GROMACS .gro file of C-alpha atoms in nm:
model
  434
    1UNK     CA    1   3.844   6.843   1.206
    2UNK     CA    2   3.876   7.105   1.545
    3UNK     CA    3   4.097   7.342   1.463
    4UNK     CA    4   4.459   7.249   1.654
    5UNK     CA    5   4.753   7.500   1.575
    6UNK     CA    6   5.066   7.582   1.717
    7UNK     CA    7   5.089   7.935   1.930
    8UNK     CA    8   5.299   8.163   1.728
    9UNK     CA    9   5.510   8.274   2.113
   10UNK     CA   10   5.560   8.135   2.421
   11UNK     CA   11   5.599   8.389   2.689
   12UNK     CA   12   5.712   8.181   3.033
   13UNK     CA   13   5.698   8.540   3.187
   14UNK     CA   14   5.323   8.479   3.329
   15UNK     CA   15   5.333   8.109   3.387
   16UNK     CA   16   5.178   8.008   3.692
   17UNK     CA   17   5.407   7.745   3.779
   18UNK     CA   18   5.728   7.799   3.687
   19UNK     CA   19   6.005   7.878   3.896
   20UNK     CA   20   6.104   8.254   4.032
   21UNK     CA   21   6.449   8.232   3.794
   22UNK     CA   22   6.216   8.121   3.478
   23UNK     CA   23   5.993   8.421   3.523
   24UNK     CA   24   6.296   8.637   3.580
   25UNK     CA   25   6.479   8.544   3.246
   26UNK     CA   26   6.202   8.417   2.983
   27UNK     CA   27   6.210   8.205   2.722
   28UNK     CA   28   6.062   8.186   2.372
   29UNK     CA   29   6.011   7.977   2.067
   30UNK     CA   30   6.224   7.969   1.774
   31UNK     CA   31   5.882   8.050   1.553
   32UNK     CA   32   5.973   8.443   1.479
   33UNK     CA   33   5.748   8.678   1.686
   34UNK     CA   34   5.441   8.835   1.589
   35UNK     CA   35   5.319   9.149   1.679
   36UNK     CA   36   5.030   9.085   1.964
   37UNK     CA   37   4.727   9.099   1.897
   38UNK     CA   38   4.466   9.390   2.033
   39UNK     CA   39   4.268   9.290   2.294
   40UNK     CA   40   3.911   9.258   2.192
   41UNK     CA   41   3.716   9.498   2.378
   42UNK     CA   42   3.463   9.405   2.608
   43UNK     CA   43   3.126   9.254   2.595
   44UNK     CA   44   2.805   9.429   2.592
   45UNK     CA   45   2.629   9.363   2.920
   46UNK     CA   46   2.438   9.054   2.947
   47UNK     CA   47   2.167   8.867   3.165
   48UNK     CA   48   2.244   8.500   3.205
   49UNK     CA   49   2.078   8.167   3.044
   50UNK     CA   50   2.127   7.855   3.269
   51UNK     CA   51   2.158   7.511   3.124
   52UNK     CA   52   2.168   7.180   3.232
   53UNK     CA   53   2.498   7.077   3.222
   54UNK     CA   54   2.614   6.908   2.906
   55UNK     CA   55   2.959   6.792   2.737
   56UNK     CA   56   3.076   6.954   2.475
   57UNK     CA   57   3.383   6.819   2.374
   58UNK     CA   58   3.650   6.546   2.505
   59UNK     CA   59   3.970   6.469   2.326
   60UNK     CA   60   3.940   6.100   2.514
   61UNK     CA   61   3.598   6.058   2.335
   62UNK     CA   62   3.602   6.039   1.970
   63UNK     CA   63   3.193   6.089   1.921
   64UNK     CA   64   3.236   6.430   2.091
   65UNK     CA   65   3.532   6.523   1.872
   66UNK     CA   66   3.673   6.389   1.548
   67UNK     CA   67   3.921   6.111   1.473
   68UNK     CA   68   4.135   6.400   1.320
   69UNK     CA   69   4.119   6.520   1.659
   70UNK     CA   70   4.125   6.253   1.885
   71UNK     CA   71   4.419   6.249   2.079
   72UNK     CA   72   4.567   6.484   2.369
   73UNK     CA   73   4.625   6.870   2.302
   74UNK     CA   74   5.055   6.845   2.267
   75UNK     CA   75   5.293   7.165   2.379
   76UNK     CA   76   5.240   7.509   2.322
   77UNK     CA   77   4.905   7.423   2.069
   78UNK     CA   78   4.572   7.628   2.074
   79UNK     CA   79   4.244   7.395   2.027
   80UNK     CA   80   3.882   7.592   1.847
   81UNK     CA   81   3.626   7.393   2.064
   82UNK     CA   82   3.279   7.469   1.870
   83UNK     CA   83   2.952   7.513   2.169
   84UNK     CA   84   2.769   7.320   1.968
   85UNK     CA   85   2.869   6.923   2.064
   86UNK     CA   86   2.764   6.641   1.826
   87UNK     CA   87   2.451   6.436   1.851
   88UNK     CA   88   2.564   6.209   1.549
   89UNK     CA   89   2.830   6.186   1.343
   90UNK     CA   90   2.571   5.987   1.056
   91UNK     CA   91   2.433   6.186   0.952
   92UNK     CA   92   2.600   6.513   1.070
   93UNK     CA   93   2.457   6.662   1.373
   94UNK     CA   94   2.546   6.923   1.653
   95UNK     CA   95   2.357   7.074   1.982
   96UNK     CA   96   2.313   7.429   1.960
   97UNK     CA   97   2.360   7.483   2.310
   98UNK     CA   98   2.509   7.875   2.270
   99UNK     CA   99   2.290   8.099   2.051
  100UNK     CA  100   2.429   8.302   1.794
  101UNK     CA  101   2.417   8.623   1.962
  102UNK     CA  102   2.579   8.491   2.348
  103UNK     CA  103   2.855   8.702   2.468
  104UNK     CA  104   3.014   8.482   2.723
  105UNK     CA  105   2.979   8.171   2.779
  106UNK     CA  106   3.038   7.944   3.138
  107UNK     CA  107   3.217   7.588   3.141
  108UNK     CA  108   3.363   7.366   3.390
  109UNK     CA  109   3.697   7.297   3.165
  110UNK     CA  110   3.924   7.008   3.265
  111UNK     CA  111   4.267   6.854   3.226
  112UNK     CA  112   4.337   6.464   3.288
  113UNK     CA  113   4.638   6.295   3.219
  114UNK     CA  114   4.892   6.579   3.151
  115UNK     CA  115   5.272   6.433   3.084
  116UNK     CA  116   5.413   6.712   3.274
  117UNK     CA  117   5.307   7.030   3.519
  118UNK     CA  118   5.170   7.264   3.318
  119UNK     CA  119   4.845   7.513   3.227
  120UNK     CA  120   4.520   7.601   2.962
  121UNK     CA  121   4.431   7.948   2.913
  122UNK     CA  122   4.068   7.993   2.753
  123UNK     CA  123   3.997   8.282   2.569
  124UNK     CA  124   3.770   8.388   2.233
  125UNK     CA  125   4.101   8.390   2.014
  126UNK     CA  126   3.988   8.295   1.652
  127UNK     CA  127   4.212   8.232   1.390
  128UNK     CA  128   4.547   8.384   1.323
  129UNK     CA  129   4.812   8.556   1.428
  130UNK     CA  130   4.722   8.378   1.811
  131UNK     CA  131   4.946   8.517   2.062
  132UNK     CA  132   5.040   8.322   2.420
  133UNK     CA  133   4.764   8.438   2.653
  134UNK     CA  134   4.932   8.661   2.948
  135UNK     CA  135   4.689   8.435   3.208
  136UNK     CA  136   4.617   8.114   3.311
  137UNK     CA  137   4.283   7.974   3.346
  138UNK     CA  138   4.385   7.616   3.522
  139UNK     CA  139   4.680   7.456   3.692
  140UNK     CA  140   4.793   7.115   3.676
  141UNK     CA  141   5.098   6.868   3.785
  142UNK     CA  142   5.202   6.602   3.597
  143UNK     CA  143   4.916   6.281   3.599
  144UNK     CA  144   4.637   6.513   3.767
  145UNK     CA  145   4.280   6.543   3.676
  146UNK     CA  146   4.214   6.878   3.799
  147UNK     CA  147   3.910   7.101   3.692
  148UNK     CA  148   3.798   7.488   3.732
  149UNK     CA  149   3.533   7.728   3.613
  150UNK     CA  150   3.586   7.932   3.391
  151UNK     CA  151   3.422   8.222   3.220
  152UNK     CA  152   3.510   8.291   2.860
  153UNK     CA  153   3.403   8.527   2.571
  154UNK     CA  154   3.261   8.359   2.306
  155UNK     CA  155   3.399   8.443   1.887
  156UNK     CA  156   3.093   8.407   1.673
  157UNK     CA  157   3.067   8.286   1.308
  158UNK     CA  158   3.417   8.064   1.334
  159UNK     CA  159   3.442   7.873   1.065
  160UNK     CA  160   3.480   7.507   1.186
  161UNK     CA  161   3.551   7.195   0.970
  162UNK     CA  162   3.388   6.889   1.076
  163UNK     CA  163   3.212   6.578   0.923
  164UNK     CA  164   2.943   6.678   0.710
  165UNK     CA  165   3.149   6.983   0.601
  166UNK     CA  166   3.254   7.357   0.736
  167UNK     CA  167   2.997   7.538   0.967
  168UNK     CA  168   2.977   7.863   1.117
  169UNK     CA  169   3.002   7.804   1.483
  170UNK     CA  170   3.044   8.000   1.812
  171UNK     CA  171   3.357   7.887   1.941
  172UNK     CA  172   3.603   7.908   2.272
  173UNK     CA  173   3.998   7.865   2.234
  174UNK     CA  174   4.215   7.655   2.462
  175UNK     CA  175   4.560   7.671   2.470
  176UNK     CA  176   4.790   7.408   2.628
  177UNK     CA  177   5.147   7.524   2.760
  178UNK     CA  178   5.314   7.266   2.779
  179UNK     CA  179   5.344   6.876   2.758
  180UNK     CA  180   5.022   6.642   2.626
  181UNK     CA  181   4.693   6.653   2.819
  182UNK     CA  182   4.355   6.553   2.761
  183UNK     CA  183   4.127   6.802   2.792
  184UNK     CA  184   3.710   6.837   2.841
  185UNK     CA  185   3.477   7.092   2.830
  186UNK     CA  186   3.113   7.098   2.980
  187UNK     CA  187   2.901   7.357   2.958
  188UNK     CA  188   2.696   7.545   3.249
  189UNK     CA  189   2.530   7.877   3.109
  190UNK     CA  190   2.604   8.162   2.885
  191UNK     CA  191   2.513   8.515   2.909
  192UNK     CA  192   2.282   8.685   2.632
  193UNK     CA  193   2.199   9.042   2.607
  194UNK     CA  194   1.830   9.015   2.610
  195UNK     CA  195   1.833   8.718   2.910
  196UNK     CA  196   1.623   8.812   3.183
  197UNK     CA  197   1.811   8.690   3.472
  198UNK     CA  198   2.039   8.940   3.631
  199UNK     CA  199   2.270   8.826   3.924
  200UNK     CA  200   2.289   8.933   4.237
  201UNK     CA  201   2.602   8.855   4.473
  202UNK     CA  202   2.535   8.782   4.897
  203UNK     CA  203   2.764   8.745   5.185
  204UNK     CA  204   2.933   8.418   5.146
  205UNK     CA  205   2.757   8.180   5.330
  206UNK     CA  206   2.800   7.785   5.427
  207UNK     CA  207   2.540   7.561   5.317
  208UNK     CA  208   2.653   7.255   5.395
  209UNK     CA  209   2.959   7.073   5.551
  210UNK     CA  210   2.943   6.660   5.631
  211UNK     CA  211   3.188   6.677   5.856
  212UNK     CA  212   2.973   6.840   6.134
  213UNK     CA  213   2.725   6.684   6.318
  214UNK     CA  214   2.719   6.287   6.244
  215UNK     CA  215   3.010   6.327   6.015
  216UNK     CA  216   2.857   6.137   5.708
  217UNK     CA  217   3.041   6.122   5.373
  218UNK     CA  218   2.872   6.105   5.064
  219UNK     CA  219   2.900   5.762   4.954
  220UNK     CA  220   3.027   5.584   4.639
  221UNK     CA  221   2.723   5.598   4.341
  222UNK     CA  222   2.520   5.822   4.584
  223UNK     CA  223   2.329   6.120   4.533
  224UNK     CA  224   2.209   6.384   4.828
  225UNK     CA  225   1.970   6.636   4.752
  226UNK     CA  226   2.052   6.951   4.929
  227UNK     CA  227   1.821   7.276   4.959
  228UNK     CA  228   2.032   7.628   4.914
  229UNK     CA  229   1.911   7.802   5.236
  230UNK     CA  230   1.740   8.119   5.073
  231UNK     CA  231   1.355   8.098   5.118
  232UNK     CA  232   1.279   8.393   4.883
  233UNK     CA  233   1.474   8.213   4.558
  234UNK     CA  234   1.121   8.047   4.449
  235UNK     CA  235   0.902   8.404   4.484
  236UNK     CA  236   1.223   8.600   4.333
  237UNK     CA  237   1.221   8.325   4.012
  238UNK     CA  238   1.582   8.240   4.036
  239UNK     CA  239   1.756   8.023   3.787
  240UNK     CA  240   2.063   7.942   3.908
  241UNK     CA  241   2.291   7.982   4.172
  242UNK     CA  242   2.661   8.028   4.227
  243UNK     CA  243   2.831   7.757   4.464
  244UNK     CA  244   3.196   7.691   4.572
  245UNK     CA  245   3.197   7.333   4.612
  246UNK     CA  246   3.491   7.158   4.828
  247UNK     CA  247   3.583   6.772   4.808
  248UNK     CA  248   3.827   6.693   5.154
  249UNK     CA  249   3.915   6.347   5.304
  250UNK     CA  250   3.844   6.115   4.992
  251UNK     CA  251   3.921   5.771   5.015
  252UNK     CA  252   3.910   5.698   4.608
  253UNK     CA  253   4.013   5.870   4.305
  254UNK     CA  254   3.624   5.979   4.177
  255UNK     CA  255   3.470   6.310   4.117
  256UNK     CA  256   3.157   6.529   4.199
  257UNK     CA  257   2.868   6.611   3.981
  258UNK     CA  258   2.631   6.936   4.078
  259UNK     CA  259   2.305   6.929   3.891
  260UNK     CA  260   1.924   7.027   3.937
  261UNK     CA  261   1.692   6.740   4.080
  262UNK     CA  262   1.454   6.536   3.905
  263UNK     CA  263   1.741   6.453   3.614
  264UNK     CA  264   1.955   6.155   3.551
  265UNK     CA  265   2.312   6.215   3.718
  266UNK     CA  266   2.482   6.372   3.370
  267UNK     CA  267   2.742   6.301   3.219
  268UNK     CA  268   2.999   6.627   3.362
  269UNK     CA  269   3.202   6.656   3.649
  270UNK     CA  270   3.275   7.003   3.847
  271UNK     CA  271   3.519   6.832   4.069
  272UNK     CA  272   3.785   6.527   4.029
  273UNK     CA  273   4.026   6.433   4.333
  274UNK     CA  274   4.241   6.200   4.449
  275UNK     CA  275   4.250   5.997   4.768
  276UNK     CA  276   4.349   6.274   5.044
  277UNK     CA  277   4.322   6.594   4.881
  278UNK     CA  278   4.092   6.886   4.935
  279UNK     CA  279   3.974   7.086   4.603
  280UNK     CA  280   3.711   7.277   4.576
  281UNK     CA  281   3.555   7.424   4.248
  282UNK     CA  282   3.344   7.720   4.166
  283UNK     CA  283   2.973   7.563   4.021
  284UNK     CA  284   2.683   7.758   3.819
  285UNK     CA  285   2.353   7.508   3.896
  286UNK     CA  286   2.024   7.561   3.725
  287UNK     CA  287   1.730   7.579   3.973
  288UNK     CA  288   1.473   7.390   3.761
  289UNK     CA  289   1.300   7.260   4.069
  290UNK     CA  290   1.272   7.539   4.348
  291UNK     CA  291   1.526   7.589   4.572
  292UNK     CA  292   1.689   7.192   4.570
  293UNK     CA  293   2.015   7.099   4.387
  294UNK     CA  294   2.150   6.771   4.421
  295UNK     CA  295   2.538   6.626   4.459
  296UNK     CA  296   2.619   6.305   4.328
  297UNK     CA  297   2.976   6.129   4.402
  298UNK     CA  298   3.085   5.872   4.175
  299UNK     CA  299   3.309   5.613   4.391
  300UNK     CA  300   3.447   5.611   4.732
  301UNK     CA  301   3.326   5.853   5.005
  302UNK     CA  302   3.404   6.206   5.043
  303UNK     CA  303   3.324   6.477   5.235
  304UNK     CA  304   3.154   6.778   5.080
  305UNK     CA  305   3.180   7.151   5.197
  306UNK     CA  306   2.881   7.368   4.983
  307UNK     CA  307   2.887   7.782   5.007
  308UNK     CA  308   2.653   7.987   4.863
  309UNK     CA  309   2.792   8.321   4.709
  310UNK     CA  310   2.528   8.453   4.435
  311UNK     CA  311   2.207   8.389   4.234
  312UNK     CA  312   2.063   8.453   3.870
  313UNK     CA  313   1.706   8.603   3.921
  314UNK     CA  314   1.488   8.872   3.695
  315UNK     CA  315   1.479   9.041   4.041
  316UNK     CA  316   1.847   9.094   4.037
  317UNK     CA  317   2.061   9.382   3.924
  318UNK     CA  318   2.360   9.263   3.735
  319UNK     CA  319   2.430   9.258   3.416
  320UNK     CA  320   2.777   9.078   3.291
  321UNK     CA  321   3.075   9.247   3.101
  322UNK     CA  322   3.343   8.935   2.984
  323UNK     CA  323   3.672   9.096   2.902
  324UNK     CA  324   4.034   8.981   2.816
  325UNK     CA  325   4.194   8.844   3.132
  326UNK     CA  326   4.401   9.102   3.343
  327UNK     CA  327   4.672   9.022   3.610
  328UNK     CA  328   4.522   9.252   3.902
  329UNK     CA  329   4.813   9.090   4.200
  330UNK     CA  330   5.080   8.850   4.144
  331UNK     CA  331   5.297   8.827   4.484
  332UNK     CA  332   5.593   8.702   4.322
  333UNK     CA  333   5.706   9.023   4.083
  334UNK     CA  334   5.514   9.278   4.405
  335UNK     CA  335   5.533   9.243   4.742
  336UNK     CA  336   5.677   8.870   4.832
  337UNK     CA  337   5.449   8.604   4.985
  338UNK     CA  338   5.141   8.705   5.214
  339UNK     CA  339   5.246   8.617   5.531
  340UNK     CA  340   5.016   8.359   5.764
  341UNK     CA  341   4.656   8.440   5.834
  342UNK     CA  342   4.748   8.795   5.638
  343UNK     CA  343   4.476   8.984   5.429
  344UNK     CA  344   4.568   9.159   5.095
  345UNK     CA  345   4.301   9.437   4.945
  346UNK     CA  346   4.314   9.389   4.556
  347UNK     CA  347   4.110   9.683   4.366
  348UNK     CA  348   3.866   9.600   4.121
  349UNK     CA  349   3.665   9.856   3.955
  350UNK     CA  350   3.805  10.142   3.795
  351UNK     CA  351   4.145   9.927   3.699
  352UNK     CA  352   4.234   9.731   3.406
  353UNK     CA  353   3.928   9.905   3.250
  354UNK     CA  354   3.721   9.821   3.412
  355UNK     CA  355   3.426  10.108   3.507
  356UNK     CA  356   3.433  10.226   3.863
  357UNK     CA  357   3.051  10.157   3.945
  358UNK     CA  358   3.140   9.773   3.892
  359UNK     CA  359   2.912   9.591   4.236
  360UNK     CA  360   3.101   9.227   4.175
  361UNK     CA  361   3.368   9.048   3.924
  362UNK     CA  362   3.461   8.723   3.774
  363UNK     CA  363   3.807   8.628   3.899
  364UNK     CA  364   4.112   8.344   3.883
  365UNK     CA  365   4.281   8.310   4.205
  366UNK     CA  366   4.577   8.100   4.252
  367UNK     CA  367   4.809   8.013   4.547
  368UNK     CA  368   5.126   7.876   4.410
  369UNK     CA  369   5.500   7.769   4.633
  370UNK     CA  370   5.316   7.774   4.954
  371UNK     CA  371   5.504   7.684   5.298
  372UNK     CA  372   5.194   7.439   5.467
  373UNK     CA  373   4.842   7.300   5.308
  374UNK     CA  374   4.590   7.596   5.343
  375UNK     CA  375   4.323   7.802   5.175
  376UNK     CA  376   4.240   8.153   5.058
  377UNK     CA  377   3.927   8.353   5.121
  378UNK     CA  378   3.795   8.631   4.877
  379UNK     CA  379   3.514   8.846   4.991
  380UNK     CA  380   3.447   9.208   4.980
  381UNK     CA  381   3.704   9.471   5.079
  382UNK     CA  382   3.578   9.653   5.465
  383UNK     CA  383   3.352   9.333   5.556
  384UNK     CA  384   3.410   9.066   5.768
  385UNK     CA  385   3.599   8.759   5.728
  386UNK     CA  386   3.296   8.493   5.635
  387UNK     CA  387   3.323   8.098   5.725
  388UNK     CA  388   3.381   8.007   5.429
  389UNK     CA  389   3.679   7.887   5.136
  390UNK     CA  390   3.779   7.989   4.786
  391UNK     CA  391   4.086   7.808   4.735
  392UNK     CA  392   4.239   7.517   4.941
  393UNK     CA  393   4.619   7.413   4.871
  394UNK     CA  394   4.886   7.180   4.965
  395UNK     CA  395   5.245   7.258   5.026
  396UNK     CA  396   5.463   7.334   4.756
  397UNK     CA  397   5.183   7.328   4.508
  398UNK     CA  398   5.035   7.550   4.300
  399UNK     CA  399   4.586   7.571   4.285
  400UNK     CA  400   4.372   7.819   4.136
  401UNK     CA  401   3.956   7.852   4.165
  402UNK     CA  402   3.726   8.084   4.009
  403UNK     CA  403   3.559   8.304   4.219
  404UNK     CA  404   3.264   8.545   4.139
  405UNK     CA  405   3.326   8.789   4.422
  406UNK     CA  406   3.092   9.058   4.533
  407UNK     CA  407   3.269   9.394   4.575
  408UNK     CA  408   3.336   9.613   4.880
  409UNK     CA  409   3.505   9.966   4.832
  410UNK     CA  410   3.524   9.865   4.456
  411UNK     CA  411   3.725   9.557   4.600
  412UNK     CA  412   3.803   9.235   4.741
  413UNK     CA  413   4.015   9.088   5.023
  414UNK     CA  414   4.195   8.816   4.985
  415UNK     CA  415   4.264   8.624   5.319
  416UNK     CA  416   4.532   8.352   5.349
  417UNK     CA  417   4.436   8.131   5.657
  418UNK     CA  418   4.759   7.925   5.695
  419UNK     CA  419   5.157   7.964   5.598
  420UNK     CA  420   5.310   8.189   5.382
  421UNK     CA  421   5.211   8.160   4.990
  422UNK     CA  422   5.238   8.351   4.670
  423UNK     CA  423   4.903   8.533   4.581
  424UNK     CA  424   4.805   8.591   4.204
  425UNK     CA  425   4.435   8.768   4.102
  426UNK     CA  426   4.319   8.760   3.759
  427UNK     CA  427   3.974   8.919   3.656
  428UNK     CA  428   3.796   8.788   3.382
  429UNK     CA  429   3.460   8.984   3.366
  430UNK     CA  430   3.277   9.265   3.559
  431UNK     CA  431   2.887   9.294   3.673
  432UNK     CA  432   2.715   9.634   3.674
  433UNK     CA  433   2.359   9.737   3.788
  434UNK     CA  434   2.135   9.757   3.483
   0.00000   0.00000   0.00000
């Protein structure tokens, strides 16, 4: 079976949705402590491998798990999800969609179904002692399907038992704080240290947004193709690009699929919602087929927003660094909420370890406890204030995107376009010219 065990502590301190007299006091399991672990050091730097987007494990779905394994992640429990998902169970066979020597790997993770608010943290934690990561990687209240890219180191040569015996996999680990909560896992990419494709960040910039013009939603079983407004991507060979993709004014609970043309809609999601809301979610697409991409939504219509804010090509100059998450701002132990339509500078390179000629970063943002629905927008510190989104909220509530953010000054900005809300930045990963 996937490896399930119980986290040895359980440090409320740097939960993302607990209440300001929680985080003052802490709490922690009866389980004696353990002395925390060292934080692995980071990865070598890393070109990135695209792929098409493919499920690698659900604990609703018993052929992409195990019957041992079958059920919802329960309270304070860490999950081993191998990145290599079965293609039959008789006879024994898995996908091996992340190579052996992959540093990092990119998924779209997901939690459906939770029994009460709560959070995953991803990380490359193998085997034991496993401490309570100091980060969240996504938010949820109770009953939400919410999703979120994430970027996570990968541990190599984990010993995973499964039908057809133990195998050495590489492996991601998810931790569940609290409550039960099904959770999936679909993979978009991985980075490799001999991968030719190097990214290179660009001035956010909006693609695409149905409500102007006509005002047409993307209907229910409907796919729109949609080309990503850079006329050089074919001659520079680019792979992939980096969206942030926003769902606002469904009529249906459904969810979005990204994915390169030319394919059969697959079976991932970047984006679930809920009649009403606005979410938007950070997406890695392949470009297989030129410069096209299409967006598929499953039922209902919806509005979709699309913003370009990077692209994998052998013409670009990053190379990626994964690293333990770090807390770089969290407004409720510094500072006090960001007032309305205020801007907070967060530095980047040369903290937290990271090296000072860092150009852009992989990030966690999260508004939590603010006064009105709004959003956040992260671009580079000194430039100015694009037309686009990074993270849209409602009152009261607590949301989190990832964000790959070019840097400015060795920072970013982080603007808050409506009422007053907490502010937390967590960096997950650095890119540097190579």
């Amino acid at each position: 079976m996937l490896l399930r065990r119980p986290a040895a502590a359980l440090a409320l301190l740097t939960a993302l949705a607990l209440p300001l007299s929680a985080l003052a006091t802490g709490t922690a399991t009866a389980a004696p402590a353990l002395a925390p672990a060292a934080a692995p050091a980071p990865t070598a730097p890393a070109g990135y491998v695209p792929v098409n987007p493919i499920r690698a494990y659900d604990t609703r779905n018993s052929f992409l798990t195990t019957w041992a394994s079958y059920s919802p992640m329960g309270p304070d429990e860490n999950l081993t999800v191998p990145l290599a998902p079965y293609t039959s169970h008789m006879p024994p066979a898995r996908a091996n969609v992340v190579p052996a020597d992959a540093t990092a790997v990119v998924v779209n993770v997901t939690a459906t179904a939770p029994t009460t608010d709560g959070y995953l943290s991803l990380s490359a934690m193998a085997g034991a002692p496993r401490t309570v990561p100091a980060t969240s990687s996504l938010n949820f209240t109770v009953g939400q399907t919410v999703s979120n890219l994430v970027t996570v180191p990968v541990a190599q040569n984990v010993s995973v038992p499964g039908s057809g015996g133990d195998q050495h996999l590489p492996t991601i680990n998810v931790y569940n704080h609290a409550g039960a909560t099904h959770v999936v896992i679909d993979i978009l990419g991985y980075y490799q240290p001999d991968a030719a494709a190097k990214y290179e960040p660009t001035t956010p910039t909006r693609l695409l947004d149905t409500r102007e013009g006509s005002g047409t939603k993307l209907g229910p079983d409907t796919s729109r193709g949609l080309v990503v407004g850079r006329e050089d991507l074919g001659t520079l060979g680019a792979t992939a690009v980096v969206l942030n993709v926003t769902v606002t004014d469904p009529d249906a609970d459904s969810f979005l699929t990204v994915f390169p043309p030319l394919q059969y809609v697959p079976g991932t999601s970047n984006i679930n919602f809920a009649p009403g809301r606005t979410v938007p979610n950070q997406v890695v697409v392949p470009l297989n087929y030129g410069d096209k991409i299409n967006l598929y939504n499953h039922v209902g219509s919806v509005h979709v927003i699309v913003d370009l804010v990077g692209y994998y090509s052998p013409a670009g100059h990053g190379l990626y660094s994964a690293m333990a998450p770090a807390r770089l701002l969290d407004t409720r132990t510094s500072g006090g909420k960001r007032p309305p339509y205020s801007s907070t500078t967060v530095p980047v390179a040369g903290t937290a370890g990271i090296p000072a000629e860092a150009t852009a970063a992989t990030l966690n943002v999260t508004a939590t406890e603010p006064d009105t629905a709004g959003h956040l927008i992260v671009h580079p510190a000194g430039t100015p204030l694009p037309n686009t989104s990074n993270v849209n909220f409602t009152a009261g509530g607590t949301s989190a995107n990832g964000v790959t953010a070019k840097l400015g000054g060795g920072g970013v900005e982080v603007a808050n376009r409506s009422g007053a809300t907490h502010e937390i930045v967590d960096v997950t990963g650095w890119f540097t010219n190579g």
